[in-house]
Amino acid sequence: MTEAVGRTTPTALTDDKPAVLILGGLGYIGRFLALYIHQHQLASEVRLVDKVLPQLAWLAPEFKEACSQDKFMQADASREQTLPRIFDRSSGKQFDYVFNCGGETRYSQDDEVYRLRSLNLSVAAGKEAAKRDVKAFVEVSTGMVYKPDPSPRKEMDKTKPWLKMAKWKLTAEEELAKIEGLNLVVLRLAHVYGNYSSKFVATALSLARVYQHLGKEMKWLWDKDLRVNTVHIDDATRAIWRAAEWSDQGRKGWNSTWGKVALFNVVDHGNTSQGTMSQIIADIFAIPTGFQGSLISNFARLNLDSVVDDVNDEILGPWADLLAAANITRPGPLSPFMEKELLKDTDLSLDGSRFEEVAVFKYEKERITQDEVQEMIDSYKRMNWWP
C-alpha cells in the first residue's frame, strides 16, 4: 500500500480514487497539496477554490498542470451563498475529501478580518461538508494556539494563542467541533518552510541578505534557545493527505479519551530554535550572527513597537536598493519586513508523536538543514524574486 510509511504510491489506489476539494487551493500549502496529489495520481477529480486568480498567485512553472485552469474555481468560500457552486459536482456525486487550507494568512490584521476570512470560512465549509456527508474534512490550523513553553506541547496541553491569527484559528477549531456529523481532522502545523515560501524562514533570509549587503552582524532578539519549530512543506502536504486517508479508513488507533475531534500536531524532529536558524544563516551568507544581550532584549520586550519600527526603517530602504540593483521591477512576495506579532519571546515548541504513531507517518525531512534553506534561495532566484 505504501512505498515509505505515510506515502501512497501512484498505483496503490483503485479506480475509485477520492474526489478532492481544496479550499485556499492557490495558497502556499494548497498549491503544494495539489502538486502532491497530481504527482502521485491520488484523486479522481481535484477542484481548487481560491479568491485569487492563478495569474496573480506567483505560481512557479511546476504547478502549471496541478493548478491548471480546468481545476480552478474562483470563489469566496466564506460566503454561504457560494457553497453550492463550490461543492456541487457535475456527476451529482459528493467530494470525498475536503481540505481547508484557506483563511487569512497575513499577520497583525484586525480581528474582524480574521473573523470574516478565517472563522467564517471554516464554519461555513464545515457545515456544508457535514450536510453532504463528506468522508474527511481536514482543517489546517497552527501550533501557535498553545500556551508558549520551551518543552514540546502535546495536543492535550493548555491553549493560549499568542497571535491574532491563531486566536481565530482556535475559535474555528472549537466551532467545527460542534458540527454534528462532520468527519473532522484538525492539524496544528509548526512553521512551514520550503521552496517559494514567503513566511517565517523566508523573512529571516531576506533580513540576512540585507545585513550581508550592509556588512553588518545580524543580531536576534531574545536568545538561541527560543523554539521556532518547523516542518517542510513536502512533509506538511504528505501529512495533510495522510490525515484524510486515515480518517476515511476508520481512524484506527484513535483513543476516545483524547476527545471526539481527531487533533494532531505536525512538526519535524529537529526541535528548531533561533540558534539553529542563526547558524544556518551564518554559514550561507558568511555573515556574523548573534543574539542581543538581556539588557536590550528586556528593553525590546517593553518597547517592542518602537524597536520593530526602527529595525524596519533601517532595512526596507536597503532591500529596495538591492531589488533595484538586481533589476527586479516586479518584486515577488519576499520581504524583510518584520511583524511585531512574530517577534514576541514566545516558544513554538510542538510534540508530533501522536500523529506519527496513530496515522503511521514518517517525516522525510527530519530537520531544517543548510541544504534545504539553500534550495529555498535557489527557488527564489528561479522566480527572479531574490536580489
GROMACS .gro file of C-alpha atoms in nm:
model
  387
    1MET     CA    1   0.000   0.000   0.000
    2THR     CA    2   0.290   0.237   0.068
    3GLU     CA    3   0.639   0.298  -0.070
    4ALA     CA    4   0.750   0.463   0.251
    5VAL     CA    5   0.541   0.500   0.560
    6GLY     CA    6   0.294   0.779   0.502
    7ARG     CA    7   0.346   0.799   0.126
    8THR     CA    8   0.092   0.646  -0.112
    9THR     CA    9   0.215   0.500  -0.439
   10PRO     CA   10   0.053   0.617  -0.765
   11THR     CA   11  -0.075   0.266  -0.834
   12ALA     CA   12  -0.193   0.192  -0.482
   13LEU     CA   13  -0.548   0.314  -0.523
   14THR     CA   14  -0.810   0.164  -0.748
   15ASP     CA   15  -1.025   0.346  -0.998
   16ASP     CA   16  -1.230   0.461  -0.700
   17LYS     CA   17  -0.983   0.732  -0.614
   18PRO     CA   18  -1.129   1.006  -0.396
   19ALA     CA   19  -1.266   1.330  -0.540
   20VAL     CA   20  -1.091   1.619  -0.369
   21LEU     CA   21  -1.185   1.978  -0.290
   22ILE     CA   22  -0.910   2.214  -0.170
   23LEU     CA   23  -1.022   2.547  -0.023
   24GLY     CA   24  -0.743   2.802  -0.043
   25GLY     CA   25  -0.614   2.589  -0.327
   26LEU     CA   26  -0.370   2.851  -0.458
   27GLY     CA   27  -0.229   2.942  -0.118
   28TYR     CA   28   0.116   2.817  -0.025
   29ILE     CA   29   0.002   2.492   0.137
   30GLY     CA   30  -0.292   2.443  -0.100
   31ARG     CA   31  -0.079   2.455  -0.416
   32PHE     CA   32   0.175   2.208  -0.278
   33LEU     CA   33  -0.107   1.975  -0.171
   34ALA     CA   34  -0.247   1.995  -0.525
   35LEU     CA   35   0.102   1.921  -0.662
   36TYR     CA   36   0.146   1.619  -0.435
   37ILE     CA   37  -0.194   1.478  -0.536
   38HIS     CA   38  -0.115   1.539  -0.905
   39GLN     CA   39   0.234   1.385  -0.895
   40HIS     CA   40   0.111   1.069  -0.721
   41GLN     CA   41  -0.221   1.044  -0.910
   42LEU     CA   42  -0.416   1.019  -0.587
   43ALA     CA   43  -0.751   1.167  -0.688
   44SER     CA   44  -1.022   1.106  -0.948
   45GLU     CA   45  -1.104   1.478  -0.951
   46VAL     CA   46  -0.947   1.785  -0.794
   47ARG     CA   47  -1.112   2.123  -0.753
   48LEU     CA   48  -0.908   2.419  -0.628
   49VAL     CA   49  -1.109   2.708  -0.487
   50ASP     CA   50  -0.949   3.043  -0.418
   51LYS     CA   51  -1.034   3.412  -0.428
   52VAL     CA   52  -0.707   3.481  -0.611
   53LEU     CA   53  -0.673   3.411  -0.982
   54PRO     CA   54  -0.388   3.175  -1.085
   55GLN     CA   55  -0.227   3.453  -1.289
   56LEU     CA   56  -0.186   3.661  -0.970
   57ALA     CA   57  -0.078   3.381  -0.735
   58TRP     CA   58   0.301   3.373  -0.805
   59LEU     CA   59   0.277   3.012  -0.925
   60ALA     CA   60   0.608   2.851  -1.022
   61PRO     CA   61   0.620   2.655  -1.351
   62GLU     CA   62   0.599   2.313  -1.182
   63PHE     CA   63   0.244   2.395  -1.066
   64LYS     CA   64   0.115   2.452  -1.420
   65GLU     CA   65  -0.065   2.118  -1.451
   66ALA     CA   66  -0.152   2.061  -1.085
   67CYS     CA   67  -0.314   2.406  -1.061
   68SER     CA   68  -0.445   2.428  -1.418
   69GLN     CA   69  -0.738   2.648  -1.511
   70ASP     CA   70  -0.971   2.349  -1.559
   71LYS     CA   71  -0.923   2.253  -1.192
   72PHE     CA   72  -0.967   2.609  -1.063
   73MET     CA   73  -1.278   2.788  -0.941
   74GLN     CA   74  -1.264   3.150  -0.827
   75ALA     CA   75  -1.494   3.187  -0.529
   76ASP     CA   76  -1.510   3.308  -0.170
   77ALA     CA   77  -1.593   3.001   0.038
   78SER     CA   78  -1.665   3.212   0.346
   79ARG     CA   79  -1.991   3.328   0.180
   80GLU     CA   80  -2.267   3.073   0.232
   81GLN     CA   81  -2.440   3.157  -0.096
   82THR     CA   82  -2.133   3.039  -0.291
   83LEU     CA   83  -2.114   2.696  -0.124
   84PRO     CA   84  -2.350   2.503  -0.356
   85ARG     CA   85  -2.143   2.612  -0.657
   86ILE     CA   86  -1.821   2.516  -0.476
   87PHE     CA   87  -1.940   2.176  -0.352
   88ASP     CA   88  -2.162   2.062  -0.642
   89ARG     CA   89  -2.006   1.825  -0.895
   90SER     CA   90  -2.125   1.768  -1.250
   91SER     CA   91  -2.158   1.395  -1.176
   92GLY     CA   92  -2.403   1.464  -0.895
   93LYS     CA   93  -2.174   1.283  -0.652
   94GLN     CA   94  -2.012   1.442  -0.347
   95PHE     CA   95  -1.647   1.522  -0.286
   96ASP     CA   96  -1.483   1.259  -0.068
   97TYR     CA   97  -1.212   1.473   0.091
   98VAL     CA   98  -1.231   1.846   0.167
   99PHE     CA   99  -0.913   2.024   0.274
  100ASN     CA  100  -0.941   2.369   0.426
  101CYS     CA  101  -0.607   2.536   0.355
  102GLY     CA  102  -0.775   2.877   0.329
  103GLY     CA  103  -0.820   3.174   0.557
  104GLU     CA  104  -0.630   3.495   0.624
  105THR     CA  105  -0.255   3.427   0.637
  106ARG     CA  106  -0.132   3.783   0.692
  107TYR     CA  107  -0.025   3.878   1.043
  108SER     CA  108  -0.138   4.176   1.254
  109GLN     CA  109  -0.477   4.221   1.088
  110ASP     CA  110  -0.789   4.346   1.266
  111ASP     CA  111  -0.994   4.082   1.445
  112GLU     CA  112  -1.281   4.140   1.205
  113VAL     CA  113  -1.060   4.041   0.911
  114TYR     CA  114  -0.980   3.705   1.072
  115ARG     CA  115  -1.342   3.653   1.176
  116LEU     CA  116  -1.468   3.706   0.822
  117ARG     CA  117  -1.191   3.536   0.625
  118SER     CA  118  -1.085   3.253   0.857
  119LEU     CA  119  -1.357   3.169   1.110
  120ASN     CA  120  -1.650   3.218   0.871
  121LEU     CA  121  -1.473   3.017   0.601
  122SER     CA  122  -1.406   2.720   0.831
  123VAL     CA  123  -1.755   2.711   0.980
  124ALA     CA  124  -1.942   2.759   0.651
  125ALA     CA  125  -1.735   2.492   0.475
  126GLY     CA  126  -1.760   2.255   0.771
  127LYS     CA  127  -2.138   2.279   0.785
  128GLU     CA  128  -2.166   2.217   0.410
  129ALA     CA  129  -1.929   1.919   0.429
  130ALA     CA  130  -2.130   1.767   0.715
  131LYS     CA  131  -2.456   1.817   0.526
  132ARG     CA  132  -2.309   1.631   0.228
  133ASP     CA  133  -2.156   1.354   0.441
  134VAL     CA  134  -1.801   1.420   0.320
  135LYS     CA  135  -1.574   1.133   0.427
  136ALA     CA  136  -1.293   1.354   0.561
  137PHE     CA  137  -1.272   1.727   0.638
  138VAL     CA  138  -0.916   1.834   0.720
  139GLU     CA  139  -0.876   2.172   0.888
  140VAL     CA  140  -0.522   2.312   0.857
  141SER     CA  141  -0.454   2.506   1.177
  142THR     CA  142  -0.147   2.633   1.361
  143GLY     CA  143   0.067   2.525   1.656
  144MET     CA  144   0.064   2.884   1.778
  145VAL     CA  145  -0.261   2.811   1.962
  146TYR     CA  146  -0.079   2.658   2.262
  147LYS     CA  147   0.035   2.840   2.572
  148PRO     CA  148   0.403   2.902   2.486
  149ASP     CA  149   0.656   2.679   2.658
  150PRO     CA  150   1.006   2.561   2.562
  151SER     CA  151   0.907   2.198   2.629
  152PRO     CA  152   0.716   2.043   2.337
  153ARG     CA  153   0.340   2.094   2.361
  154LYS     CA  154   0.112   1.794   2.320
  155GLU     CA  155  -0.243   1.803   2.184
  156MET     CA  156  -0.399   1.787   2.533
  157ASP     CA  157  -0.193   2.080   2.667
  158LYS     CA  158  -0.338   2.418   2.755
  159THR     CA  159  -0.413   2.663   2.474
  160LYS     CA  160  -0.334   3.032   2.488
  161PRO     CA  161  -0.293   3.171   2.135
  162TRP     CA  162  -0.025   3.436   2.103
  163LEU     CA  163  -0.113   3.562   1.756
  164LYS     CA  164  -0.446   3.710   1.649
  165MET     CA  165  -0.447   3.470   1.356
  166ALA     CA  166  -0.402   3.178   1.598
  167LYS     CA  167  -0.678   3.304   1.826
  168TRP     CA  168  -0.926   3.286   1.539
  169LYS     CA  169  -0.790   2.951   1.418
  170LEU     CA  170  -0.856   2.809   1.765
  171THR     CA  171  -1.208   2.955   1.761
  172ALA     CA  172  -1.261   2.789   1.422
  173GLU     CA  173  -1.144   2.454   1.565
  174GLU     CA  174  -1.390   2.489   1.853
  175GLU     CA  175  -1.681   2.580   1.626
  176LEU     CA  176  -1.606   2.297   1.383
  177ALA     CA  177  -1.607   2.051   1.674
  178LYS     CA  178  -1.972   2.145   1.742
  179ILE     CA  179  -2.091   2.049   1.392
  180GLU     CA  180  -2.281   1.721   1.404
  181GLY     CA  181  -2.179   1.461   1.150
  182LEU     CA  182  -1.856   1.634   1.041
  183ASN     CA  183  -1.570   1.388   0.989
  184LEU     CA  184  -1.318   1.639   1.120
  185VAL     CA  185  -0.941   1.615   1.148
  186VAL     CA  186  -0.751   1.919   1.279
  187LEU     CA  187  -0.380   1.955   1.207
  188ARG     CA  188  -0.176   2.210   1.403
  189LEU     CA  189   0.134   2.290   1.200
  190ALA     CA  190   0.472   2.427   1.302
  191HIS     CA  191   0.635   2.700   1.087
  192VAL     CA  192   0.610   2.566   0.731
  193TYR     CA  193   0.917   2.624   0.513
  194GLY     CA  194   1.033   2.515   0.169
  195ASN     CA  195   1.070   2.632  -0.190
  196TYR     CA  196   0.885   2.955  -0.273
  197SER     CA  197   0.786   3.009   0.091
  198SER     CA  198   0.745   3.375   0.186
  199LYS     CA  199   0.674   3.342   0.557
  200PHE     CA  200   0.880   3.299   0.874
  201VAL     CA  201   1.205   3.144   0.746
  202ALA     CA  202   1.186   3.349   0.426
  203THR     CA  203   1.169   3.673   0.626
  204ALA     CA  204   1.485   3.575   0.816
  205LEU     CA  205   1.662   3.501   0.484
  206SER     CA  206   1.559   3.838   0.340
  207LEU     CA  207   1.687   4.011   0.652
  208ALA     CA  208   2.015   3.822   0.623
  209ARG     CA  209   2.055   3.937   0.263
  210VAL     CA  210   2.020   4.299   0.377
  211TYR     CA  211   2.272   4.257   0.660
  212GLN     CA  212   2.510   4.088   0.417
  213HIS     CA  213   2.472   4.386   0.183
  214LEU     CA  214   2.531   4.633   0.468
  215GLY     CA  215   2.827   4.435   0.603
  216LYS     CA  216   2.669   4.417   0.948
  217GLU     CA  217   2.621   4.149   1.208
  218MET     CA  218   2.268   4.004   1.220
  219LYS     CA  219   2.161   4.000   1.582
  220TRP     CA  220   1.847   3.825   1.703
  221LEU     CA  221   1.630   3.928   1.995
  222TRP     CA  222   1.592   3.701   2.298
  223ASP     CA  223   1.828   3.400   2.292
  224LYS     CA  224   1.943   3.099   2.094
  225ASP     CA  225   1.715   2.859   2.285
  226LEU     CA  226   1.385   3.021   2.180
  227ARG     CA  227   1.195   2.746   1.999
  228VAL     CA  228   1.076   2.817   1.643
  229ASN     CA  229   0.978   2.464   1.540
  230THR     CA  230   0.945   2.384   1.170
  231VAL     CA  231   0.805   2.140   0.917
  232HIS     CA  232   0.900   2.117   0.549
  233ILE     CA  233   0.620   2.183   0.301
  234ASP     CA  234   0.666   1.839   0.142
  235ASP     CA  235   0.609   1.667   0.476
  236ALA     CA  236   0.322   1.903   0.561
  237THR     CA  237   0.136   1.811   0.242
  238ARG     CA  238   0.201   1.440   0.290
  239ALA     CA  239   0.067   1.469   0.646
  240ILE     CA  240  -0.246   1.652   0.529
  241TRP     CA  241  -0.321   1.382   0.273
  242ARG     CA  242  -0.243   1.104   0.519
  243ALA     CA  243  -0.484   1.260   0.773
  244ALA     CA  244  -0.772   1.236   0.524
  245GLU     CA  245  -0.682   0.877   0.431
  246TRP     CA  246  -0.656   0.777   0.796
  247SER     CA  247  -0.996   0.930   0.873
  248ASP     CA  248  -1.159   0.767   0.570
  249GLN     CA  249  -1.011   0.428   0.661
  250GLY     CA  250  -1.176   0.416   1.003
  251ARG     CA  251  -0.950   0.625   1.229
  252LYS     CA  252  -0.758   0.324   1.353
  253GLY     CA  253  -0.569   0.382   1.677
  254TRP     CA  254  -0.768   0.683   1.795
  255ASN     CA  255  -0.814   0.681   2.173
  256SER     CA  256  -1.160   0.802   2.278
  257THR     CA  257  -1.012   0.960   2.592
  258TRP     CA  258  -0.844   1.215   2.364
  259GLY     CA  259  -1.184   1.358   2.269
  260LYS     CA  260  -1.418   1.324   1.974
  261VAL     CA  261  -1.216   1.552   1.741
  262ALA     CA  262  -0.908   1.399   1.579
  263LEU     CA  263  -0.639   1.654   1.664
  264PHE     CA  264  -0.272   1.625   1.567
  265ASN     CA  265   0.045   1.834   1.576
  266VAL     CA  266   0.259   1.828   1.261
  267VAL     CA  267   0.627   1.911   1.326
  268ASP     CA  268   0.966   1.772   1.226
  269HIS     CA  269   1.217   1.615   1.465
  270GLY     CA  270   1.470   1.899   1.460
  271ASN     CA  271   1.331   2.098   1.757
  272THR     CA  272   1.431   2.407   1.556
  273SER     CA  273   1.542   2.703   1.766
  274GLN     CA  274   1.669   3.052   1.694
  275GLY     CA  275   2.016   2.910   1.745
  276THR     CA  276   1.954   2.658   1.464
  277MET     CA  277   1.846   2.932   1.225
  278SER     CA  278   2.125   3.168   1.329
  279GLN     CA  279   2.392   2.907   1.248
  280ILE     CA  280   2.239   2.816   0.910
  281ILE     CA  281   2.220   3.182   0.812
  282ALA     CA  282   2.579   3.248   0.925
  283ASP     CA  283   2.700   2.958   0.712
  284ILE     CA  284   2.502   3.050   0.398
  285PHE     CA  285   2.555   3.426   0.400
  286ALA     CA  286   2.904   3.428   0.555
  287ILE     CA  287   2.799   3.699   0.800
  288PRO     CA  288   2.841   3.718   1.177
  289THR     CA  289   2.522   3.635   1.367
  290GLY     CA  290   2.445   3.657   1.735
  291PHE     CA  291   2.192   3.750   1.999
  292GLN     CA  292   2.112   4.073   2.174
  293GLY     CA  293   2.205   4.078   2.541
  294SER     CA  294   1.944   4.061   2.815
  295LEU     CA  295   1.950   4.440   2.860
  296ILE     CA  296   1.849   4.513   2.500
  297SER     CA  297   1.605   4.222   2.490
  298ASN     CA  298   1.436   4.343   2.807
  299PHE     CA  299   1.413   4.694   2.662
  300ALA     CA  300   1.263   4.545   2.344
  301ARG     CA  301   1.010   4.350   2.549
  302LEU     CA  302   0.882   4.676   2.698
  303ASN     CA  303   0.908   4.881   2.377
  304LEU     CA  304   0.851   4.625   2.103
  305ASP     CA  305   0.654   4.855   1.873
  306SER     CA  306   0.923   5.121   1.854
  307VAL     CA  307   1.208   4.869   1.833
  308VAL     CA  308   1.049   4.685   1.541
  309ASP     CA  309   0.962   5.012   1.365
  310ASP     CA  310   1.326   5.123   1.395
  311VAL     CA  311   1.456   4.796   1.250
  312ASN     CA  312   1.206   4.804   0.964
  313ASP     CA  313   1.307   5.163   0.885
  314GLU     CA  314   1.670   5.052   0.875
  315ILE     CA  315   1.623   4.752   0.644
  316LEU     CA  316   1.343   4.833   0.398
  317GLY     CA  317   1.542   5.103   0.213
  318PRO     CA  318   1.845   4.880   0.150
  319TRP     CA  319   1.613   4.594   0.043
  320ALA     CA  320   1.455   4.825  -0.215
  321ASP     CA  321   1.806   4.924  -0.331
  322LEU     CA  322   1.902   4.557  -0.369
  323LEU     CA  323   1.590   4.488  -0.578
  324ALA     CA  324   1.662   4.788  -0.799
  325ALA     CA  325   2.026   4.690  -0.843
  326ALA     CA  326   1.916   4.339  -0.947
  327ASN     CA  327   1.668   4.495  -1.193
  328ILE     CA  328   1.375   4.323  -1.020
  329THR     CA  329   1.096   4.550  -1.135
  330ARG     CA  330   0.811   4.322  -1.025
  331PRO     CA  331   0.903   4.223  -0.668
  332GLY     CA  332   0.773   3.887  -0.553
  333PRO     CA  333   0.621   3.802  -0.214
  334LEU     CA  334   0.954   3.817  -0.026
  335SER     CA  335   1.023   4.095   0.223
  336PRO     CA  336   1.248   4.152   0.524
  337PHE     CA  337   0.962   4.342   0.693
  338MET     CA  338   0.930   4.218   1.050
  339GLU     CA  339   0.591   4.166   1.208
  340LYS     CA  340   0.564   4.275   1.571
  341GLU     CA  341   0.341   3.978   1.648
  342LEU     CA  342   0.607   3.729   1.540
  343LEU     CA  343   0.886   3.891   1.740
  344LYS     CA  344   0.746   3.812   2.082
  345ASP     CA  345   0.961   3.592   2.303
  346THR     CA  346   0.717   3.304   2.268
  347ASP     CA  347   0.823   2.947   2.201
  348LEU     CA  348   0.666   2.745   1.920
  349SER     CA  349   0.754   2.401   2.052
  350LEU     CA  350   0.546   2.100   1.947
  351ASP     CA  351   0.536   1.725   2.008
  352GLY     CA  352   0.423   1.549   1.690
  353SER     CA  353   0.447   1.189   1.814
  354ARG     CA  354   0.070   1.129   1.827
  355PHE     CA  355   0.027   1.170   1.451
  356GLU     CA  356   0.334   0.962   1.371
  357GLU     CA  357   0.211   0.674   1.586
  358VAL     CA  358  -0.164   0.683   1.518
  359ALA     CA  359  -0.155   0.764   1.145
  360VAL     CA  360   0.169   0.565   1.089
  361PHE     CA  361   0.350   0.863   0.940
  362LYS     CA  362   0.723   0.919   0.890
  363TYR     CA  363   0.892   1.251   0.818
  364GLU     CA  364   1.122   1.253   0.518
  365LYS     CA  365   1.289   1.583   0.610
  366GLU     CA  366   1.352   1.536   0.979
  367ARG     CA  367   1.513   1.874   1.043
  368ILE     CA  368   1.583   2.201   0.868
  369THR     CA  369   1.931   2.199   0.713
  370GLN     CA  370   2.161   2.435   0.529
  371ASP     CA  371   2.092   2.243   0.207
  372GLU     CA  372   1.714   2.284   0.243
  373VAL     CA  373   1.749   2.656   0.310
  374GLN     CA  374   1.985   2.698   0.013
  375GLU     CA  375   1.721   2.524  -0.201
  376MET     CA  376   1.472   2.789  -0.088
  377ILE     CA  377   1.704   3.067  -0.201
  378ASP     CA  378   1.762   2.890  -0.533
  379SER     CA  379   1.385   2.871  -0.585
  380TYR     CA  380   1.360   3.247  -0.529
  381LYS     CA  381   1.632   3.303  -0.786
  382ARG     CA  382   1.443   3.093  -1.043
  383MET     CA  383   1.138   3.316  -0.992
  384ASN     CA  384   1.351   3.636  -1.007
  385TRP     CA  385   1.248   3.730  -0.652
  386TRP     CA  386   1.597   3.723  -0.498
  387PRO     CA  387   1.832   4.021  -0.522
   0.00000   0.00000   0.00000
